[in-house]
Tab-separated table of C-alpha atoms in Angstrom:
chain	number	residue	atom	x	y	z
S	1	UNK	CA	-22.168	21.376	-11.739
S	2	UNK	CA	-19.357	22.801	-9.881
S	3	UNK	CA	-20.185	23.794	-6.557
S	4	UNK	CA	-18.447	26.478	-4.353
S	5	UNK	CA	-18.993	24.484	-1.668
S	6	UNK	CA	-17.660	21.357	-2.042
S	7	UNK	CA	-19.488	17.726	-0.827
S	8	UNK	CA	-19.101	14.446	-0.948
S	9	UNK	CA	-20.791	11.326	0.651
S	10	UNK	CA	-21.486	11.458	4.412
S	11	UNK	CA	-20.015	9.694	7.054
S	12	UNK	CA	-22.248	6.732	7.208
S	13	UNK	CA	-22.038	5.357	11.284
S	14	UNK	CA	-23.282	1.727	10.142
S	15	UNK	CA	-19.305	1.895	8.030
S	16	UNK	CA	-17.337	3.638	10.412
S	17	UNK	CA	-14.452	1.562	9.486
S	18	UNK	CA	-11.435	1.195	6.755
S	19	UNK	CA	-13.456	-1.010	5.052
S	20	UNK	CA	-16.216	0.632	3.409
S	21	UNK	CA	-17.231	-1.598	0.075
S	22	UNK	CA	-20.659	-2.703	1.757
S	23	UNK	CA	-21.449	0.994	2.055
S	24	UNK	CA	-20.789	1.462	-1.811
S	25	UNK	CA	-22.677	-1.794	-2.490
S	26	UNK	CA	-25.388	-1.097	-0.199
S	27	UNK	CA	-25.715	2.432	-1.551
S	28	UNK	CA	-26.149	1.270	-5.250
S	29	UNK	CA	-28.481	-1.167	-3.981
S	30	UNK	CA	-30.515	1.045	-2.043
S	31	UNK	CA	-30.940	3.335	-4.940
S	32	UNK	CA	-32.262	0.920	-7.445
S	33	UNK	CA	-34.565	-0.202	-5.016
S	34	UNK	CA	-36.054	3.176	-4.190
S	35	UNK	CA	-36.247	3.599	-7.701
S	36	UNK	CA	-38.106	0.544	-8.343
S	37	UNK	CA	-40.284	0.668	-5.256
S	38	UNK	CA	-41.251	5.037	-5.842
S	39	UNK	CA	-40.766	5.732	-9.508
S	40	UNK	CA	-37.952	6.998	-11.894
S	41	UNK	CA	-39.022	10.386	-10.865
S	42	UNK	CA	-38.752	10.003	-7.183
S	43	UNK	CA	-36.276	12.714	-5.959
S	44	UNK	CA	-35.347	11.716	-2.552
S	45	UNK	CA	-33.891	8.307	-4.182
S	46	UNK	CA	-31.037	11.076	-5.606
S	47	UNK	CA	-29.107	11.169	-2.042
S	48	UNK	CA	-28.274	7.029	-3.203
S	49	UNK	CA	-26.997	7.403	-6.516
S	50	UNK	CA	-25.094	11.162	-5.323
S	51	UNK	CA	-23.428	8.397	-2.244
S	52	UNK	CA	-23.003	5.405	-4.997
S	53	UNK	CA	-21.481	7.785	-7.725
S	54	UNK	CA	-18.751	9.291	-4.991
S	55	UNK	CA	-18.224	6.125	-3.495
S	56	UNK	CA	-18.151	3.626	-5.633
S	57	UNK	CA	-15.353	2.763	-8.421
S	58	UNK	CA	-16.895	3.164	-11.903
S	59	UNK	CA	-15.855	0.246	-13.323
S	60	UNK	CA	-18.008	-1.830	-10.498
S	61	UNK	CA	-20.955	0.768	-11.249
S	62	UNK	CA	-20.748	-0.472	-15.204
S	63	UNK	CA	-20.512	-4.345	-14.096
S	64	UNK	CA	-23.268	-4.045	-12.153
S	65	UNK	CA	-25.316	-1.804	-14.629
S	66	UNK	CA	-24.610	-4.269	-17.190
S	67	UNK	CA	-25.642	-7.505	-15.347
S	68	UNK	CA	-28.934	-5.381	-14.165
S	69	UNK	CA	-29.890	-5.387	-17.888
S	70	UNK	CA	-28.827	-8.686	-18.779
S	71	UNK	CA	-30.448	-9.668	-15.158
S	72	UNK	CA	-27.674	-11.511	-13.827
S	73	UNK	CA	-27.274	-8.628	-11.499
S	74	UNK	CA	-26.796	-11.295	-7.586
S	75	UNK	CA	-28.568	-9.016	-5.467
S	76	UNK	CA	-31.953	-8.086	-4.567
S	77	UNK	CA	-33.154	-4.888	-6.346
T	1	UNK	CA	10.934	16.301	0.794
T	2	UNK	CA	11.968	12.941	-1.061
T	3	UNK	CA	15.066	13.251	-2.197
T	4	UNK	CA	17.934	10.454	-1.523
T	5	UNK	CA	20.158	9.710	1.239
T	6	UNK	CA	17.067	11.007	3.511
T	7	UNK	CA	17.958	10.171	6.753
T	8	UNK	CA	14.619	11.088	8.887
T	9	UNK	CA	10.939	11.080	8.060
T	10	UNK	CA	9.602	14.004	5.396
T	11	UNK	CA	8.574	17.264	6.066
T	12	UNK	CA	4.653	16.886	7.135
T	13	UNK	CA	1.794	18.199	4.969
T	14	UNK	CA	-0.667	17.141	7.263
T	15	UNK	CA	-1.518	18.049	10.976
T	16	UNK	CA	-1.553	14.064	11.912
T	17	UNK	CA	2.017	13.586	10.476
T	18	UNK	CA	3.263	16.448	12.111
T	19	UNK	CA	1.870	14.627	15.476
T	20	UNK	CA	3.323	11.480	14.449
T	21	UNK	CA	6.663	13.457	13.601
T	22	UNK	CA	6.335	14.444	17.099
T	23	UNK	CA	5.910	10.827	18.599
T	24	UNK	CA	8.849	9.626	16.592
T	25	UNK	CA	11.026	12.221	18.141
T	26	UNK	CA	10.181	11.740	21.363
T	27	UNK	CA	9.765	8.095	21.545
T	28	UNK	CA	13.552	8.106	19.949
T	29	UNK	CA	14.751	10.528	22.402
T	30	UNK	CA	14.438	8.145	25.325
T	31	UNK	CA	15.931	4.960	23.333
T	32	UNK	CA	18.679	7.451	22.528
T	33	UNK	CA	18.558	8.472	26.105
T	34	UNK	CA	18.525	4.498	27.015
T	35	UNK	CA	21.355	3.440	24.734
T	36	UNK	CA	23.568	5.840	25.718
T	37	UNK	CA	23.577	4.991	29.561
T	38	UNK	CA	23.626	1.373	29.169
T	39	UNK	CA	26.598	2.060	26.973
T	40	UNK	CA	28.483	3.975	29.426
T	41	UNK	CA	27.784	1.514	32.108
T	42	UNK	CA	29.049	-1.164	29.701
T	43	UNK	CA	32.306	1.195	28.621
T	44	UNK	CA	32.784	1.475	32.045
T	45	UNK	CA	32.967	-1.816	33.444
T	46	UNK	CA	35.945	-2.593	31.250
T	47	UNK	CA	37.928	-0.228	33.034
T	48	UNK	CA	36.604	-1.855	36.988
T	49	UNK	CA	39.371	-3.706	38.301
T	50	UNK	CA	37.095	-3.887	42.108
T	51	UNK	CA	34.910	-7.217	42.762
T	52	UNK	CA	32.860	-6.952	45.271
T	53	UNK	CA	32.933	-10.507	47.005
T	54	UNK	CA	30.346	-10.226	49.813
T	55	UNK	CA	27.347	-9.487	47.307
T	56	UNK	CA	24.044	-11.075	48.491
T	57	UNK	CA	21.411	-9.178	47.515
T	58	UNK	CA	20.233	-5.391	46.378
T	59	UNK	CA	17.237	-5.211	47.480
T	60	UNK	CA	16.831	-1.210	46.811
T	61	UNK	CA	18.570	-0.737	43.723
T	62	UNK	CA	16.749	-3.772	41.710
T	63	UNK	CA	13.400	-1.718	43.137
T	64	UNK	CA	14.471	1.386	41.685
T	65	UNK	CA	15.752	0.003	38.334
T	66	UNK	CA	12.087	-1.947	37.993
T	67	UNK	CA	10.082	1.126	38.759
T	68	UNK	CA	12.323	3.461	36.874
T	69	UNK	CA	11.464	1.327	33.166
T	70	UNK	CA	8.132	1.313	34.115
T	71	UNK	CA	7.438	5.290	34.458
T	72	UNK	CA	9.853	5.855	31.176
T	73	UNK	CA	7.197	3.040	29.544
T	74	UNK	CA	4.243	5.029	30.892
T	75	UNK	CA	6.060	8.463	29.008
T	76	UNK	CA	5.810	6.512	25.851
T	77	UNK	CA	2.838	4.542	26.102
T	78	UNK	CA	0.608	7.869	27.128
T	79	UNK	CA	1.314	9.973	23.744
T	80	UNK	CA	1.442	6.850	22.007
T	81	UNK	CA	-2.591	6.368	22.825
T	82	UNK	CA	-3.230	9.660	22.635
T	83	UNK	CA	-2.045	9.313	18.942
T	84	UNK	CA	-4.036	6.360	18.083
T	85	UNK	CA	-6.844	7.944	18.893
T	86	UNK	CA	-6.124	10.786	17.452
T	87	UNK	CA	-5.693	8.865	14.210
T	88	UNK	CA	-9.345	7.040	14.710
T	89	UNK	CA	-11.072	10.854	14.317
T	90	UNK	CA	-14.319	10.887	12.574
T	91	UNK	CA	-14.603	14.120	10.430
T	92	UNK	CA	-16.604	14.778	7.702
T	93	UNK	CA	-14.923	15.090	4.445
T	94	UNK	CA	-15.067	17.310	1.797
T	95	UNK	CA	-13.839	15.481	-1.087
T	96	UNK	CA	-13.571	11.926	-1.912
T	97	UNK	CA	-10.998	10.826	-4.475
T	98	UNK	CA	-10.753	7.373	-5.235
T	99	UNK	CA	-7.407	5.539	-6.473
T	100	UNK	CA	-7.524	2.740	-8.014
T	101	UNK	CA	-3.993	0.331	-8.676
T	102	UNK	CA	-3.066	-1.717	-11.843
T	103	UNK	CA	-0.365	-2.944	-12.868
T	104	UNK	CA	1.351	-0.800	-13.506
T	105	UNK	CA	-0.080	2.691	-13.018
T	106	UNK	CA	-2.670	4.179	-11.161
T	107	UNK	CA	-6.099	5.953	-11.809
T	108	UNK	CA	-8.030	8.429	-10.237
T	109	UNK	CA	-11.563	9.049	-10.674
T	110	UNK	CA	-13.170	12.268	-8.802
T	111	UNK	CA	-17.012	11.791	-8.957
T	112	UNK	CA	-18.720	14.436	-6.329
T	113	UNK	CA	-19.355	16.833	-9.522
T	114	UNK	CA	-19.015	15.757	-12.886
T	115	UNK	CA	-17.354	12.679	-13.495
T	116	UNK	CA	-12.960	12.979	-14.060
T	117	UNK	CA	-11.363	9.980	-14.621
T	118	UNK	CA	-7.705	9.866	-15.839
T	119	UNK	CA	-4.612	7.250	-15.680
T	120	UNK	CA	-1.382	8.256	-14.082
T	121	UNK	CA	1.570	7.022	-15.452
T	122	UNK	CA	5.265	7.526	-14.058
T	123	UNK	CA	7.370	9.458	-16.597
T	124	UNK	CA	10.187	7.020	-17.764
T	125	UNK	CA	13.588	8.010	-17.180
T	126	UNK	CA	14.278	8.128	-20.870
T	127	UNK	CA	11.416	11.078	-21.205
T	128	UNK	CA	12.440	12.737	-18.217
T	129	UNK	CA	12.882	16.445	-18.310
T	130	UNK	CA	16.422	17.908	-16.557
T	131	UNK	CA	14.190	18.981	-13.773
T	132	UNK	CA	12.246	16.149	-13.100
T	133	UNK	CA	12.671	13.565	-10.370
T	134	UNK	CA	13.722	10.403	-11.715
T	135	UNK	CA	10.889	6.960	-10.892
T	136	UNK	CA	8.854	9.867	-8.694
T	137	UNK	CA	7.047	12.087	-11.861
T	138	UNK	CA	4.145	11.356	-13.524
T	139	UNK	CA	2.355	11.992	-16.178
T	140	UNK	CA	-0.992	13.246	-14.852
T	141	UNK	CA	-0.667	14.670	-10.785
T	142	UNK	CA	-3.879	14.399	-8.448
T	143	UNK	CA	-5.036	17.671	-7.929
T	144	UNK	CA	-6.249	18.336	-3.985
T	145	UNK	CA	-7.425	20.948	-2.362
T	146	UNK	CA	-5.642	21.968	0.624
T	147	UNK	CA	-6.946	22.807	4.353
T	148	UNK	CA	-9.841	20.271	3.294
T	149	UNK	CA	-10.622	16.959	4.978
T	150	UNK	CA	-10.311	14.832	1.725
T	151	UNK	CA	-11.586	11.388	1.968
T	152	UNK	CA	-9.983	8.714	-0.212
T	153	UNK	CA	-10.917	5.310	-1.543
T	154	UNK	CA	-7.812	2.890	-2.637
T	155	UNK	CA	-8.824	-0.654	-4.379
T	156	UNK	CA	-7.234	-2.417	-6.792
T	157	UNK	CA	-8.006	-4.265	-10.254
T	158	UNK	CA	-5.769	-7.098	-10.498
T	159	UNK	CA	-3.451	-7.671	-7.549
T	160	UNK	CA	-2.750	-5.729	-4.119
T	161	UNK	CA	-0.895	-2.829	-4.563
T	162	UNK	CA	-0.769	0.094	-1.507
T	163	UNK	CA	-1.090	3.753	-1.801
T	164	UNK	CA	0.836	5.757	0.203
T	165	UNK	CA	2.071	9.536	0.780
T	166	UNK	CA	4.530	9.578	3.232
T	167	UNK	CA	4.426	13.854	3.674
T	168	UNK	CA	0.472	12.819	4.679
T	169	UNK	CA	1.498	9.305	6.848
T	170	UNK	CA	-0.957	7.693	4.800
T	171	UNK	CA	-0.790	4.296	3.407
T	172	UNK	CA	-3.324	1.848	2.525
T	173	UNK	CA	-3.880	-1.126	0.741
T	174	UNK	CA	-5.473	-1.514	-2.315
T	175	UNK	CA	-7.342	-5.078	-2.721
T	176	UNK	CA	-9.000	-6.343	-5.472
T	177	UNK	CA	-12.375	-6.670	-4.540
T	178	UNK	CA	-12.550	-4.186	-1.173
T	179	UNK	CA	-12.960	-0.440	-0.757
T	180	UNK	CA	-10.404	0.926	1.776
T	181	UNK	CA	-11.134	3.962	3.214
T	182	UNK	CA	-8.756	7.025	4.856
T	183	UNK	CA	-9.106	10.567	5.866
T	184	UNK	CA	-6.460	13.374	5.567
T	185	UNK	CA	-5.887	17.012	5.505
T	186	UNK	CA	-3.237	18.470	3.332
T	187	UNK	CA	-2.240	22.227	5.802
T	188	UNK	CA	-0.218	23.492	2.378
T	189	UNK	CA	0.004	23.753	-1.092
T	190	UNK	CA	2.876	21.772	-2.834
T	191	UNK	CA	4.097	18.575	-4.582
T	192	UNK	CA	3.985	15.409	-2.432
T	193	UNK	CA	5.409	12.363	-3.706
T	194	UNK	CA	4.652	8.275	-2.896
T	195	UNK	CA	5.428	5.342	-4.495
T	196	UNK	CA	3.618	2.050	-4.653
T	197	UNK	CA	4.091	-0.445	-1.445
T	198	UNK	CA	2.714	-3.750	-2.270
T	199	UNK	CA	4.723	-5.879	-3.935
T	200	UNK	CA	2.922	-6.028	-7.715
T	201	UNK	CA	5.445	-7.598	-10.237
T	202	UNK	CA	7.851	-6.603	-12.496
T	203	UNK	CA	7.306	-2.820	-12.234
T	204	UNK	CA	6.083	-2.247	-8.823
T	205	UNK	CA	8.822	0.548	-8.395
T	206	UNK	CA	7.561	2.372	-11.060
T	207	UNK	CA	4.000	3.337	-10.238
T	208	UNK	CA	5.052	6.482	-8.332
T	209	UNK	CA	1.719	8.675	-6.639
T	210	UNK	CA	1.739	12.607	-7.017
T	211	UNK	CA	-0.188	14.507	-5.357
T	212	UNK	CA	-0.563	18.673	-6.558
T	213	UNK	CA	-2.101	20.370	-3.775
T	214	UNK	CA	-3.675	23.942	-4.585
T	215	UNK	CA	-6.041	26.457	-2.641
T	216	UNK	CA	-9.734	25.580	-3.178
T	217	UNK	CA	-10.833	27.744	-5.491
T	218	UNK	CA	-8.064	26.626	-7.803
T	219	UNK	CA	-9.277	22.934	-7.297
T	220	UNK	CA	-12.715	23.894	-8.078
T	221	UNK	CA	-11.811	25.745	-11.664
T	222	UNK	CA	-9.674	22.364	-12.473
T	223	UNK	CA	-12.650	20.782	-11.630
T	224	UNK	CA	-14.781	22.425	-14.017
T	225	UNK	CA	-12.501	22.627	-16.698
T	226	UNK	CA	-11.638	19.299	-16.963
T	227	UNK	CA	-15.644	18.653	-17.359
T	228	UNK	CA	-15.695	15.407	-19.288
């Protein structure tokens, strides 16, 4: 989908700092959760994965994919 | 732009490099201003055959030359906050690129619309065209779009290495492990040039960061035609 208007994840105030891997992390998190907790077909849970997709690296999104389905994943979903 | 025997900082690409252009200036301007009369004074004394033996005290002049350092402090300490601050802005970016360092290249992966990912290599000298810029080119150039607030994300996959565009006056680390974030705005279209700044091993010169900035709608069309 290429938008005229471009956008990207929001300024989040809980990470206003340089370091902003909790607000990946907590994004992905949040998303799966949601997900769990409201159904596959929930479409508010979208704003989550759009913020986890633009923020976080891909090869930490495949890790963590990969140790959901083999459930090693360490955090709470 | 970077070319060798640069003597001063590059040309600015970015409103808050142009600022800190300013504050370099300025700040120098006064040490230059400094040198020079404490060199005179010093020049001069060689030539001072008078002693003055009844010196006690100067009461006055030691006032005047504490106050005096203290003002020309203040004239470099007030733009110097103003600055910092100025740095700390919270906008709200458009775009968010994120960089990530290996040894020894870099890749980019632009994920607000479809999903690009690509590696960017430095041209070896050996494969250089005549009008290329030797350790600087790469293979595959991040395209930006400029007058945009463009929000980037540096980490790492092995060791620390450090992103930086000195036409921007950006420069951040890249950790394994962490997600550093920065903010600029590119204010014109052009070829800016960086090269890796944390020591990475054997070919930590050669990881070289180019950045192709282009109007928008230009970055939007490579966008969508580089759907993957």
């Amino acid at each position: 989908m290429s938008a005229y208007k471009l956008e990207t994840a929001p300024f989040d105030p809980r990470f206003p700092n340089q370091n902003v891997t909790r607000y990946c992390y907590q994004s992905y998190i949040d998303f799966h959760r949601c997900q769990k907790k409201r159904g596959e077909d929930f479409a508010p849970c979208n704003y989550f994965q759009k913020v986890y997709k633009s923020m976080c690296p891909n090869a930490w999104v495949e890790k963590w994919d990969d140790q959901r389905e083999s459930g090693t994943f360490p955090g709470r979903i | 732009m970077s070319t060798w025997a640069n003597l001063g900082l590059q040309d600015s690409a970015s409103p808050l490099m142009e600022q800190l252009i300013f504050f370099h200036d300025h700040a120098l301007l006064i040490l230059v201003m400094i040198t020079v009369l404490v060199g005179y004074l010093m020049f001069m004394l060689f030539f001072n055959n008078y002693v003055n033996r009844f010196l006690l005290h100067g009461q006055l002049i030691e006032m005047i030359w504490t106050i005096l350092p203290a003002i020309i402090l203040l004239f470099i300490a007030l733009p110097s906050l103003r600055l910092l601050y100025l740095l700390d802005e919270i906008n709200e970016p458009s775009v968010t690129l994120k960089s990530i360092g290996h040894q020894w290249y870099w890749s980019y992966e632009y994920s607000d619309f479809n999903n690009i990912e690509f590696d960017s290599y430095m041209i070896p000298t050996n494969e250089l065209s005549t009008d290329g810029f030797r350790l600087l080119d790469v293979d595959n150039r991040i395209v930006l779009p400029m007058n945009s607030q463009i929000r980037i994300l540096v980490t790492a996959a092995d060791v620390i290495h450090s992103w930086t565009v000195p036409a921007l006056g950006v420069k951040v680390d890249g950790t394994p492990g962490r997600l550093n974030q920065t903010n600029f705005f590119i204010n014109r279209p052009g070829l800016f040039y960086g090269q890796c700044s944390e020591i990475c091993g054997a070919n930590h010169s050669f990881m070289p960061i180019v950045i192709e900035s282009v109007p928008v709608n230009y970055f939007i069309k490579w966008i969508s035609s580089n759907n993957s």
